[in-house]
Short mmCIF file of C-alpha atoms in Angstrom, two decimals:
data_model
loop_
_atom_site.label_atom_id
_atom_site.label_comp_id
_atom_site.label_asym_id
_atom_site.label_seq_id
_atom_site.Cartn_x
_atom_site.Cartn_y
_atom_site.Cartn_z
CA UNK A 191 36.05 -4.44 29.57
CA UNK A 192 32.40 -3.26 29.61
CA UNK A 193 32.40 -2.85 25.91
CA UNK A 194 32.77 -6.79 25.61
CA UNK A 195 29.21 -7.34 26.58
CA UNK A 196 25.86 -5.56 27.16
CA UNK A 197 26.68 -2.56 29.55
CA UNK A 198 22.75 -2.05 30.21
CA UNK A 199 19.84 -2.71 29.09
CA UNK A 200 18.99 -1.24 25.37
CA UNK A 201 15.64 0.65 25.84
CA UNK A 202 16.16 2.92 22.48
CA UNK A 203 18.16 1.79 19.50
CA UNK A 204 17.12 5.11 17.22
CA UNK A 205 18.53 8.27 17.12
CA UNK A 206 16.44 10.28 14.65
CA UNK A 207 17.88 14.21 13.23
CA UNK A 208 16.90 16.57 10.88
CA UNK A 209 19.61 18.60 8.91
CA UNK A 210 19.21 22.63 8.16
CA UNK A 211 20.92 25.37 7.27
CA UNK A 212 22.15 26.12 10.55
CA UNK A 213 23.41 22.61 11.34
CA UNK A 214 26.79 21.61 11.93
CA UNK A 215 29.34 19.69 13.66
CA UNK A 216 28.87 20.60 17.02
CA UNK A 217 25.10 20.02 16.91
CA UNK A 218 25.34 16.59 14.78
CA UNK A 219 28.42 15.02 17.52
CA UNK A 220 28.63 17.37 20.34
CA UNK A 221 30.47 20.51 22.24
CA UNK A 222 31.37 22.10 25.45
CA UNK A 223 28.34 24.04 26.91
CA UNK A 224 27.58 25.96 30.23
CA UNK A 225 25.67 23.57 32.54
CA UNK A 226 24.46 24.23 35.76
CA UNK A 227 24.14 21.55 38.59
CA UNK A 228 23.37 22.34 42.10
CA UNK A 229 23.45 25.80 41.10
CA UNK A 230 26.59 25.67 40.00
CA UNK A 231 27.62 27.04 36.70
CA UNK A 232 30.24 24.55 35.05
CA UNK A 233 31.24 24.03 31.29
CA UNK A 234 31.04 19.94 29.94
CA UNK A 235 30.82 18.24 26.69
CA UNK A 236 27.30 17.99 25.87
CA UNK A 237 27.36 14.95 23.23
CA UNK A 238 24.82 15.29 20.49
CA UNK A 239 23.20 12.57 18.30
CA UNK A 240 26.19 11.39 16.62
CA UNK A 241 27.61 10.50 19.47
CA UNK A 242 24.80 8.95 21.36
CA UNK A 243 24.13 6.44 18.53
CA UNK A 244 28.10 5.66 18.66
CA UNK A 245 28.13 5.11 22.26
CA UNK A 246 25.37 3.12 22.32
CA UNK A 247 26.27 0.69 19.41
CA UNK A 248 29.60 0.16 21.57
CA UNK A 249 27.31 -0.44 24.40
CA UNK A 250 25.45 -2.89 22.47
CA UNK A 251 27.12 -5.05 19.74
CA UNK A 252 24.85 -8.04 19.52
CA UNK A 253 21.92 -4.83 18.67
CA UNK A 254 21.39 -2.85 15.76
CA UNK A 255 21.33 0.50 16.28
CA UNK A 256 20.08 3.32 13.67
CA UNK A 257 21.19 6.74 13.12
CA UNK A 258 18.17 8.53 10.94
CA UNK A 259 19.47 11.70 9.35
CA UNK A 260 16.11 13.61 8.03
CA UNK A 261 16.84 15.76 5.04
CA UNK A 262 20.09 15.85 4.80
CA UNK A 263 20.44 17.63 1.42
CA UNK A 264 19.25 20.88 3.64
CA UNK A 265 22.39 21.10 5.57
CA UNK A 266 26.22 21.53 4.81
CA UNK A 267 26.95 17.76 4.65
CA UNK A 268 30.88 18.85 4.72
CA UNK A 269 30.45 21.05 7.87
CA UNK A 270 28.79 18.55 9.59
CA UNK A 271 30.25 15.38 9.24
CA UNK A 272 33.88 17.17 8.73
CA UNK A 273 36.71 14.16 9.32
CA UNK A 274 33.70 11.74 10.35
CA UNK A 275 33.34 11.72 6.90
CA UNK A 276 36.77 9.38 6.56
CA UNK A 277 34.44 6.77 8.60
CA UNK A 278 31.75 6.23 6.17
CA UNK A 279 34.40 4.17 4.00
CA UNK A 280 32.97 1.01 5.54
CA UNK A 281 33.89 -3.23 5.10
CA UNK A 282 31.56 -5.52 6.43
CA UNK A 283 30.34 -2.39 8.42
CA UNK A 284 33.33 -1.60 10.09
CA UNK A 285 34.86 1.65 8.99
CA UNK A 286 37.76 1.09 7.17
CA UNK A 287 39.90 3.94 8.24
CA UNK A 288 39.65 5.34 11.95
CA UNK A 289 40.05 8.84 12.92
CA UNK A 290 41.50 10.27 16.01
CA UNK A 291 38.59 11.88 17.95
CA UNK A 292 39.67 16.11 19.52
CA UNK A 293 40.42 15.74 23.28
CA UNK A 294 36.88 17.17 24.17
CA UNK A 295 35.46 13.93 22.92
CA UNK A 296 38.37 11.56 23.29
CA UNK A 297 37.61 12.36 26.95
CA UNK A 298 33.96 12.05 27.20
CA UNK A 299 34.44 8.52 25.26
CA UNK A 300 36.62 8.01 28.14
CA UNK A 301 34.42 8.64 30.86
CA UNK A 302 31.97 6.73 29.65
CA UNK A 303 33.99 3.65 29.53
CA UNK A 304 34.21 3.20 25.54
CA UNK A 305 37.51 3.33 23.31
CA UNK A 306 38.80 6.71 23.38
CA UNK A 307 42.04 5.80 21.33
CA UNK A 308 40.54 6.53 18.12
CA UNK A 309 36.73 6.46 16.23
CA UNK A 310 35.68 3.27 13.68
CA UNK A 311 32.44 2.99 13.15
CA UNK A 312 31.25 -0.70 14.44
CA UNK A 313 29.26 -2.85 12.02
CA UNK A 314 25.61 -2.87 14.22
CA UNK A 315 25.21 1.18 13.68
CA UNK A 316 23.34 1.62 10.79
CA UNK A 317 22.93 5.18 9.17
CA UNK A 318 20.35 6.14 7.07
CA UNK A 319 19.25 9.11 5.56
CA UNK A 320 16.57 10.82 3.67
CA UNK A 321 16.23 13.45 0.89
CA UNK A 322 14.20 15.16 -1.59
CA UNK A 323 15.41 15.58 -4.89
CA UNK A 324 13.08 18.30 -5.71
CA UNK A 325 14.07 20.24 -2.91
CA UNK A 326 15.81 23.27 -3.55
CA UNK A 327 19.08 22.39 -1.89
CA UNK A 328 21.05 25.44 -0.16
CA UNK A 329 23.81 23.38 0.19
CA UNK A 330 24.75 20.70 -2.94
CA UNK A 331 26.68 17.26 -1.81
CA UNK A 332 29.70 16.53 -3.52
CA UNK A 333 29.76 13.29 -5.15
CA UNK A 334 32.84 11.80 -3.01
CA UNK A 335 30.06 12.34 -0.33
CA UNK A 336 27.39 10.79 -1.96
CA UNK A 337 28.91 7.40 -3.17
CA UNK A 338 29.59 6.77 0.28
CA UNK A 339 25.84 6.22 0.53
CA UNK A 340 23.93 2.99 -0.96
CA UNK A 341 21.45 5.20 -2.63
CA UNK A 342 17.70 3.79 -3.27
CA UNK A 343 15.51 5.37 -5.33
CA UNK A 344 11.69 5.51 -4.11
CA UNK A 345 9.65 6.52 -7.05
CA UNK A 346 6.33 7.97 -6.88
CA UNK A 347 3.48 5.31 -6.22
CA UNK A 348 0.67 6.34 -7.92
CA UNK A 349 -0.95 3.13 -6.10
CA UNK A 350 -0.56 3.49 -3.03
CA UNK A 351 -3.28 2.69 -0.46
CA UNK A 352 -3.37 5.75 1.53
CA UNK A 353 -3.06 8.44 -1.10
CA UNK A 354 -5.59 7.05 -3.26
CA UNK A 355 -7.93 7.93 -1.07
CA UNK A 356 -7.54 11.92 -1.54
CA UNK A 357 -9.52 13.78 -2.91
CA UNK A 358 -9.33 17.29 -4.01
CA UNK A 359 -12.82 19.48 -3.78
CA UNK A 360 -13.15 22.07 -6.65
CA UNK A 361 -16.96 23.26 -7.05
CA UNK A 362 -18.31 21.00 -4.62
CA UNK A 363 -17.31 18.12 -6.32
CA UNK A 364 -14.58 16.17 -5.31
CA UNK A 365 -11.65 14.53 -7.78
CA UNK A 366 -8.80 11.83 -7.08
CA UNK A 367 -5.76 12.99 -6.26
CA UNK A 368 -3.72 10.12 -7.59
CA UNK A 369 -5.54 11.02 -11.35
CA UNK A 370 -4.55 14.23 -11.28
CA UNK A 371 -1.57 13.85 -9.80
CA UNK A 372 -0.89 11.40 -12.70
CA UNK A 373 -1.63 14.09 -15.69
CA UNK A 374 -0.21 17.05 -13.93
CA UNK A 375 3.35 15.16 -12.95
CA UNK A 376 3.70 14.26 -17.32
CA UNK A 377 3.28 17.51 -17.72
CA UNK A 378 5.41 18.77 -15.82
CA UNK A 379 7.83 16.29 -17.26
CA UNK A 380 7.27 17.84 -21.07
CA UNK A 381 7.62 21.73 -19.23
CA UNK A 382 11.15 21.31 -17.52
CA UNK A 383 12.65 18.16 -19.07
CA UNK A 384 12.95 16.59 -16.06
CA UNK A 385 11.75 14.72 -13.27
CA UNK A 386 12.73 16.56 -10.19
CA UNK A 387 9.98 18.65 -9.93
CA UNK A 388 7.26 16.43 -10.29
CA UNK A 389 5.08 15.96 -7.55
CA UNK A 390 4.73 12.87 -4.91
CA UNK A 391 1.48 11.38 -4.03
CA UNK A 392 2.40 12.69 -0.22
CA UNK A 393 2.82 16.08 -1.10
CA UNK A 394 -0.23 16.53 0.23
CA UNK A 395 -0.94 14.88 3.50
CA UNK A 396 -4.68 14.08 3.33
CA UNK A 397 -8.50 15.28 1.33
CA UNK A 398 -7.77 18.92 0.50
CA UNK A 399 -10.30 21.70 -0.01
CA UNK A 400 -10.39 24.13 -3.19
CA UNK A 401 -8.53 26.78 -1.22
CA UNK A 402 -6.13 24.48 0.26
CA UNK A 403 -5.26 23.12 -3.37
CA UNK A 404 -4.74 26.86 -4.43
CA UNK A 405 -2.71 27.83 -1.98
CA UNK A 406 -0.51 24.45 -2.13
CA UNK A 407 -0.43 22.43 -5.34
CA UNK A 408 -1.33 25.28 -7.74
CA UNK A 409 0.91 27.66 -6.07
CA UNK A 410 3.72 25.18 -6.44
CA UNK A 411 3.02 24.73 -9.94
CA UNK A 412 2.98 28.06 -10.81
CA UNK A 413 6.02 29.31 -8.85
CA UNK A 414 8.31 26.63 -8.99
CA UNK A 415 7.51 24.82 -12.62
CA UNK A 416 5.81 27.39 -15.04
CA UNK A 417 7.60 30.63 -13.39
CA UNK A 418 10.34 30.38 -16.06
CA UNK A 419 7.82 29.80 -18.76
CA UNK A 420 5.80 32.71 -18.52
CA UNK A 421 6.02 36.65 -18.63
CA UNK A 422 3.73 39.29 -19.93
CA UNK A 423 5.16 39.25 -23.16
CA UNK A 424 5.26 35.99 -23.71
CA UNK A 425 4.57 32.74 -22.95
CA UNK A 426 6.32 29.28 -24.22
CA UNK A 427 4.68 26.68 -25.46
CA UNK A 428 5.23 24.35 -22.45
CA UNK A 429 3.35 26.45 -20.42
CA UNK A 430 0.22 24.51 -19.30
CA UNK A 431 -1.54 26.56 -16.71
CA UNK A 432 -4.46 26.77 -19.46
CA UNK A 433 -7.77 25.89 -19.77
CA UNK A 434 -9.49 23.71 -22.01
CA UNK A 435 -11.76 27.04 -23.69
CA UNK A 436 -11.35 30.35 -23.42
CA UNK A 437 -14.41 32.67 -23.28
CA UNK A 438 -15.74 34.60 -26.61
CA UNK A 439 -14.25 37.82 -24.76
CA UNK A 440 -11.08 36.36 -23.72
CA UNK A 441 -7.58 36.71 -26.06
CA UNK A 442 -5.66 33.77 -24.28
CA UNK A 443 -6.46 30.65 -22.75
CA UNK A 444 -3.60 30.70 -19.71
CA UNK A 445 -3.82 31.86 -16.50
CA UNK A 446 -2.05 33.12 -13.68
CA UNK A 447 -1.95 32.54 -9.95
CA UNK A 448 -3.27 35.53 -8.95
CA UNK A 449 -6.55 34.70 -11.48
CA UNK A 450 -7.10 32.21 -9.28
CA UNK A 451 -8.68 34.68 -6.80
CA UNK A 452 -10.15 36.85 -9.62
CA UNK A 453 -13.66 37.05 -11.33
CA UNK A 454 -11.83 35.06 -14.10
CA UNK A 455 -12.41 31.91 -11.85
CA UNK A 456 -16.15 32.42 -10.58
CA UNK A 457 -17.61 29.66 -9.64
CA UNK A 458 -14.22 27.71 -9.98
CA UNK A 459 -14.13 28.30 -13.96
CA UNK A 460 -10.24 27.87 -14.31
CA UNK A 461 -9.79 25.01 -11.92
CA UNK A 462 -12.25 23.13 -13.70
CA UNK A 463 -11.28 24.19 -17.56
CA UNK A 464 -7.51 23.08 -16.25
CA UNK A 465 -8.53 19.89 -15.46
CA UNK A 466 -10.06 19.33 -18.70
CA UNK A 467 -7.25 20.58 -20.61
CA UNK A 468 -4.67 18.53 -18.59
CA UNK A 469 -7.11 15.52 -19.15
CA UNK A 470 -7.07 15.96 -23.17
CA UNK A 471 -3.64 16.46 -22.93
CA UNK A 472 -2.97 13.12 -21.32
CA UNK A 473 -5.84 11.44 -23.36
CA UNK A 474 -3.70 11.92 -26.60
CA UNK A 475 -1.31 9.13 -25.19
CA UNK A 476 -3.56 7.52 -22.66
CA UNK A 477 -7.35 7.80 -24.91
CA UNK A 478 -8.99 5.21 -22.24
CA UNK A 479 -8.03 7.70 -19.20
CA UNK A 480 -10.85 9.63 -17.82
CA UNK A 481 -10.60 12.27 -14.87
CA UNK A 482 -14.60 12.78 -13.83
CA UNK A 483 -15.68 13.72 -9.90
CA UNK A 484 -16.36 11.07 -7.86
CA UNK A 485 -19.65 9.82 -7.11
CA UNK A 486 -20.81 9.92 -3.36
#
């Protein structure tokens, strides 16, 4: 029985996905599609990552083998996995129940010389996924879904190596992005009561420029945390897209998005009178913390 033993040599042990709206069972284990060989037009089950992982941990049972699902709160989770779902009720890595595959892939299993019988997910194929819980899911998982799932939390590290070295340029001068990212993320803790939308130290990606950190962070903040907290009529208190001083001429001290590309903000007036309100904001809990451009 090839499945035994090592059928061939392993030369990939990952299958990586990504899940999106337009995801769903047939792309995540596989379907019958037109292929053409020797110019001839035939239809055959095209397996899909699922699959491939599956096979290959059969293949392989001394190996590990991983199954990476990328942001998998994007897609319908119940379209997707549909009765592979029954599988991810696991002991010692074996799925507890098996399912009986649909003939389409109960005879591809077949042909390539792995149980066809039935599907039980063997104790060396690992699945792991990823998610944001900021995101703003289209499709919600259900909870008999999610405890299915060892979840682990990866909070925001305000230390880490790479993003400290970030820097965001506003006026020429350059500021940490770990600081700020520290003052803005409480604050966006006392706007919305909760901690989904604060930021991540990777939601940028490297050193941005003013425009860049307009267009990305500022933009985010406006439209996605303080959107609900302002209109023209009013404005709640939570509302921290302020400045630390308003001008003799000037009735309020907020701002909006659009001010951002506005006289109001010559020579980068708003940027720089919002990060000294955010620091005195943060300085009434934390007095020792100072927010100043960086030298050099």
């Amino acid at each position: 029985n090839p499945t035994d033993g090592q059928k061939d040599n392993l030369t990939n042990n990952i299958f990586r996905t990504t899940f999106h709206p337009d995801y769903d069972y047939a792309t995540f284990v596989g379907c019958f599609k037109p292929v053409k060989e020797d110019n001839v037009l035939d239809y055959k089950f095209v397996p899909q990552v699922f699959t491939n992982a599956y096979i290959c941990a059969l293949r392989h049972k001394e190996d590990p083998v991983y199954l990476i699902i990328e942001e998998i709160n994007r897609g319908n989770c119940a379209q997707i996995f549909g009765d592979l779902f029954q599988l991810l009720d696991r002991k010692n890595g074996v799925s507890t129940y098996a399912i009986k595959p649909d003939t389409e892939l109960s005879k591809f299993l077949a042909s390539e010389d792995v149980p066809s019988e039935e599907l039980r997910l063997p104790n060396n194929l690992h699945i792991f996924a990823t998610m944001n819980t900021s995101d703003q899911s289209l499709f919600p998982m259900d909870s008999a879904f999610k405890r299915r799932w060892a979840m682990e939390y990866k909070p925001i590290n305000y230390s880490n190596d790479v993003a400290s070295q970030f820097t965001i340029e506003v006026a020429g001068k350059k500021y940490s992005w770990v600081k700020f990212l520290k003052m803005v993320n409480e604050m966006i803790i006392n706007a919305t009561d909760s901690e989904d939308k604060q930021m991540g130290e990777f939601f940028i990606k490297s050193s941005v420029s003013e425009k860049e950190f307009i267009n990305k962070v500022m933009f985010y903040l406006w439209n996605d945390v303080c959107k609900d907290l302002y209109n023209p009529r009013h404005v709640q208190g939570a509302f921290f897209l302020r400045v630390d001083e308003k001008l003799p001429t000037e009735k309020n001290d907020y701002f909006t998005f659009a001010e951002l590309y506005s006289d109001k903000n010559q020579d980068s007036r708003l940027l720089i009178g919002f990060f000294k309100y955010l620091l005195k904001k943060y300085q009434e809990e934390n007095p020792e913390y100072t927010f100043e451009p960086i030298e050099g």
